[in-house]
mmCIF file of C-alpha atoms in Angstrom:
data_model
loop_
_atom_site.group_PDB
_atom_site.id
_atom_site.type_symbol
_atom_site.label_atom_id
_atom_site.label_comp_id
_atom_site.label_asym_id
_atom_site.label_seq_id
_atom_site.Cartn_x
_atom_site.Cartn_y
_atom_site.Cartn_z
ATOM 1 C CA MET S 1 -7.176 -28.610 -21.920
ATOM 2 C CA GLN S 2 -4.359 -30.495 -20.243
ATOM 3 C CA ILE S 3 -1.053 -28.975 -19.180
ATOM 4 C CA SER S 4 2.165 -30.944 -18.908
ATOM 5 C CA ILE S 5 4.914 -29.605 -16.637
ATOM 6 C CA VAL S 6 8.342 -31.129 -16.115
ATOM 7 C CA PRO S 7 10.244 -30.215 -12.918
ATOM 8 C CA ILE S 8 13.349 -28.087 -13.467
ATOM 9 C CA ALA S 9 14.979 -28.878 -10.107
ATOM 10 C CA LYS S 10 14.461 -30.592 -6.760
ATOM 11 C CA VAL S 11 14.789 -29.653 -3.109
ATOM 12 C CA ASN S 12 17.401 -31.113 -0.785
ATOM 13 C CA ASN S 13 17.057 -30.332 2.938
ATOM 14 C CA ASN S 14 16.643 -31.953 6.347
ATOM 15 C CA ARG S 15 12.829 -31.681 6.466
ATOM 16 C CA LYS S 16 11.572 -35.177 5.641
ATOM 17 C CA ALA S 17 7.995 -34.921 6.950
ATOM 18 C CA ILE S 18 5.176 -32.566 6.051
ATOM 19 C CA GLU S 19 4.888 -30.092 8.924
ATOM 20 C CA ASP S 20 2.984 -26.842 9.372
ATOM 21 C CA ASP S 21 5.426 -24.664 11.326
ATOM 22 C CA ASN S 22 9.031 -23.610 11.949
ATOM 23 C CA TRP S 23 10.230 -23.076 8.373
ATOM 24 C CA GLY S 24 12.141 -19.826 8.907
ATOM 25 C CA SER S 25 15.584 -21.290 9.540
ATOM 26 C CA VAL S 26 15.361 -24.166 7.058
ATOM 27 C CA ILE S 27 18.301 -24.104 4.647
ATOM 28 C CA SER S 28 17.634 -25.902 1.355
ATOM 29 C CA THR S 29 19.638 -26.696 -1.721
ATOM 30 C CA ILE S 30 17.775 -26.421 -4.999
ATOM 31 C CA GLU S 31 19.584 -28.588 -7.537
ATOM 32 C CA LEU S 32 18.807 -28.228 -11.218
ATOM 33 C CA ALA S 33 17.606 -31.299 -13.105
ATOM 34 C CA ASP S 34 20.114 -32.968 -15.434
ATOM 35 C CA ASN S 35 18.333 -31.593 -18.516
ATOM 36 C CA MET S 36 18.669 -27.982 -17.285
ATOM 37 C CA SER S 37 21.711 -25.940 -18.265
ATOM 38 C CA GLU S 38 23.757 -24.455 -15.454
ATOM 39 C CA SER S 39 23.762 -21.230 -17.512
ATOM 40 C CA SER S 40 20.031 -20.854 -16.743
ATOM 41 C CA LEU S 41 21.177 -19.508 -13.355
ATOM 42 C CA GLU S 42 23.579 -16.868 -14.765
ATOM 43 C CA GLY S 43 23.078 -13.547 -12.969
ATOM 44 C CA ILE S 44 20.731 -14.948 -10.324
ATOM 45 C CA ASN S 45 23.234 -14.205 -7.566
ATOM 46 C CA GLU S 46 22.592 -10.477 -8.119
ATOM 47 C CA PHE S 47 19.163 -10.932 -6.478
ATOM 48 C CA SER S 48 18.631 -11.238 -2.725
ATOM 49 C CA HIS S 49 15.375 -13.189 -2.958
ATOM 50 C CA LEU S 50 13.777 -15.714 -5.281
ATOM 51 C CA GLU S 51 10.226 -16.859 -5.827
ATOM 52 C CA ILE S 52 10.081 -20.654 -5.876
ATOM 53 C CA ILE S 53 7.159 -22.508 -7.443
ATOM 54 C CA PHE S 54 6.990 -26.145 -6.417
ATOM 55 C CA PHE S 55 4.758 -29.201 -6.595
ATOM 56 C CA PHE S 56 3.279 -30.840 -3.487
ATOM 57 C CA ASP S 57 4.066 -34.328 -4.780
ATOM 58 C CA LYS S 58 3.410 -36.032 -1.413
ATOM 59 C CA VAL S 59 -0.216 -34.859 -1.235
ATOM 60 C CA ALA S 60 -2.501 -37.766 -2.082
ATOM 61 C CA ASP S 61 -5.121 -37.074 -4.749
ATOM 62 C CA ASP S 62 -7.912 -38.077 -2.343
ATOM 63 C CA ASN S 63 -6.795 -35.298 0.059
ATOM 64 C CA ILE S 64 -7.318 -32.517 -2.481
ATOM 65 C CA GLN S 65 -9.741 -29.824 -1.283
ATOM 66 C CA PHE S 66 -12.100 -28.306 -3.821
ATOM 67 C CA GLU S 67 -14.409 -26.461 -1.445
ATOM 68 C CA ALA S 68 -14.356 -24.437 1.769
ATOM 69 C CA ARG S 69 -12.767 -25.869 4.907
ATOM 70 C CA HIS S 70 -11.303 -24.741 8.211
ATOM 71 C CA PRO S 71 -7.575 -23.945 7.689
ATOM 72 C CA ARG S 72 -5.460 -26.717 9.287
ATOM 73 C CA ASN S 73 -8.824 -28.317 10.152
ATOM 74 C CA ASN S 74 -8.939 -25.969 13.147
ATOM 75 C CA LYS S 75 -12.585 -25.137 13.956
ATOM 76 C CA GLU S 76 -11.426 -21.915 15.654
ATOM 77 C CA TYR S 77 -10.641 -20.578 12.178
ATOM 78 C CA PRO S 78 -13.524 -19.720 9.842
ATOM 79 C CA LYS S 79 -14.474 -22.040 7.024
ATOM 80 C CA VAL S 80 -12.930 -20.503 3.883
ATOM 81 C CA GLY S 81 -12.409 -21.654 0.311
ATOM 82 C CA ILE S 82 -9.189 -23.384 -0.683
ATOM 83 C CA PHE S 83 -8.276 -20.295 -2.746
ATOM 84 C CA ALA S 84 -8.598 -18.100 0.374
ATOM 85 C CA GLN S 85 -5.823 -20.021 2.118
ATOM 86 C CA ARG S 86 -2.364 -21.371 1.321
ATOM 87 C CA GLY S 87 -2.853 -25.022 2.333
ATOM 88 C CA LYS S 88 -1.021 -27.812 0.517
ATOM 89 C CA ASN S 89 -4.148 -29.790 -0.447
ATOM 90 C CA ARG S 90 -4.829 -27.556 -3.457
ATOM 91 C CA PRO S 91 -6.411 -28.723 -6.732
ATOM 92 C CA ASN S 92 -3.144 -28.393 -8.698
ATOM 93 C CA LYS S 93 -0.813 -29.032 -5.722
ATOM 94 C CA LEU S 94 1.276 -25.903 -6.398
ATOM 95 C CA GLY S 95 3.199 -24.065 -3.702
ATOM 96 C CA VAL S 96 4.839 -20.643 -4.017
ATOM 97 C CA THR S 97 7.324 -19.157 -1.554
ATOM 98 C CA ILE S 98 9.700 -16.214 -1.552
ATOM 99 C CA VAL S 99 13.081 -17.304 -0.183
ATOM 100 C CA GLU S 100 16.373 -15.634 0.614
ATOM 101 C CA LEU S 101 19.157 -16.587 -1.797
ATOM 102 C CA LEU S 102 22.270 -17.341 0.233
ATOM 103 C CA GLU S 103 24.555 -18.693 -2.458
ATOM 104 C CA ARG S 104 24.802 -20.061 -5.970
ATOM 105 C CA ASN S 105 27.166 -22.984 -6.480
ATOM 106 C CA ASN S 106 27.243 -24.074 -10.136
ATOM 107 C CA ASN S 107 23.881 -25.816 -10.729
ATOM 108 C CA LYS S 108 22.741 -25.426 -7.103
ATOM 109 C CA LEU S 109 21.086 -22.629 -5.173
ATOM 110 C CA ILE S 110 21.336 -22.464 -1.385
ATOM 111 C CA VAL S 111 18.220 -20.753 -0.015
ATOM 112 C CA LYS S 112 16.684 -19.963 3.359
ATOM 113 C CA GLY S 113 13.001 -20.231 4.251
ATOM 114 C CA LEU S 114 11.711 -22.637 1.611
ATOM 115 C CA ASP S 115 8.688 -24.451 3.041
ATOM 116 C CA ALA S 116 9.089 -27.580 0.920
ATOM 117 C CA ILE S 117 10.297 -30.961 2.134
ATOM 118 C CA ASP S 118 13.287 -32.924 0.898
ATOM 119 C CA GLY S 119 12.824 -34.220 -2.652
ATOM 120 C CA THR S 120 10.068 -31.769 -3.604
ATOM 121 C CA PRO S 121 10.000 -31.035 -7.364
ATOM 122 C CA ILE S 122 10.637 -27.414 -8.346
ATOM 123 C CA ILE S 123 8.475 -26.122 -11.205
ATOM 124 C CA ASP S 124 10.011 -22.667 -11.662
ATOM 125 C CA ILE S 125 12.397 -20.115 -10.133
ATOM 126 C CA LYS S 126 11.911 -16.365 -10.530
ATOM 127 C CA PRO S 127 13.893 -13.442 -9.131
ATOM 128 C CA VAL S 128 12.010 -11.179 -6.743
ATOM 129 C CA MET S 129 11.820 -7.633 -8.048
ATOM 130 C CA LYS S 130 10.328 -4.743 -6.053
ATOM 131 C CA GLU S 131 8.162 -3.845 -9.016
ATOM 132 C CA PHE S 132 6.265 -7.152 -8.706
ATOM 133 C CA LEU S 133 5.623 -6.818 -4.974
ATOM 134 C CA PRO S 134 2.220 -5.514 -3.835
ATOM 135 C CA LYS S 135 1.552 -1.803 -4.165
ATOM 136 C CA GLY S 136 0.056 -0.245 -1.057
ATOM 137 C CA GLU S 137 -1.043 -1.936 2.140
ATOM 138 C CA VAL S 138 -1.512 -5.704 2.257
ATOM 139 C CA LYS S 139 -4.845 -6.638 3.862
ATOM 140 C CA GLN S 140 -5.564 -10.005 5.483
ATOM 141 C CA PRO S 141 -7.999 -11.374 8.083
ATOM 142 C CA ASN S 142 -6.985 -11.860 11.728
ATOM 143 C CA TRP S 143 -7.350 -15.651 11.572
ATOM 144 C CA SER S 144 -4.581 -15.807 8.940
ATOM 145 C CA ILE S 145 -2.232 -13.797 11.157
ATOM 146 C CA SER S 146 -2.891 -16.246 14.007
ATOM 147 C CA LEU S 147 -2.380 -19.241 11.693
ATOM 148 C CA MET S 148 1.006 -17.915 10.560
ATOM 149 C CA ASP S 149 2.201 -17.045 14.071
ATOM 150 C CA ARG S 150 4.691 -19.950 14.284
ATOM 151 C CA TYR S 151 5.073 -20.739 10.590
ATOM 152 C CA TRP S 152 8.384 -18.917 10.084
ATOM 153 C CA ASN S 153 9.777 -19.488 13.609
ATOM 154 C CA SER S 154 13.311 -20.814 13.636
#
């Protein structure tokens, strides 16, 4: 089976290079594609946060990871499968991030904390609802806490 997906928007921001850290203060504009109706954003401003699904279009096919590896190629972290980490070199090159919605301006959304570089294609936008957030305590290994230590720094 093959799936065909057409981007619905793109990212505009000042992050031009792929970097691992300091995404917390990044302000991005998500601009709808020409074939998307501005009315598709009606009511979105009533939500404080959005879930953004995007495509890592700058990741070369020969960099895709299908097996276990050390996150960020750091041997101090354990070797774990690609589905046990959030690295960009994923088989389908999909990224997902919850962002703060700052403003809607016609066919554009201004968001904070999107870890996607300028020009990144947006696959989907969903409002964050409490009912879809995890129930109970979120568990994660210590290495992942260390890895994320500077990720959201401003």
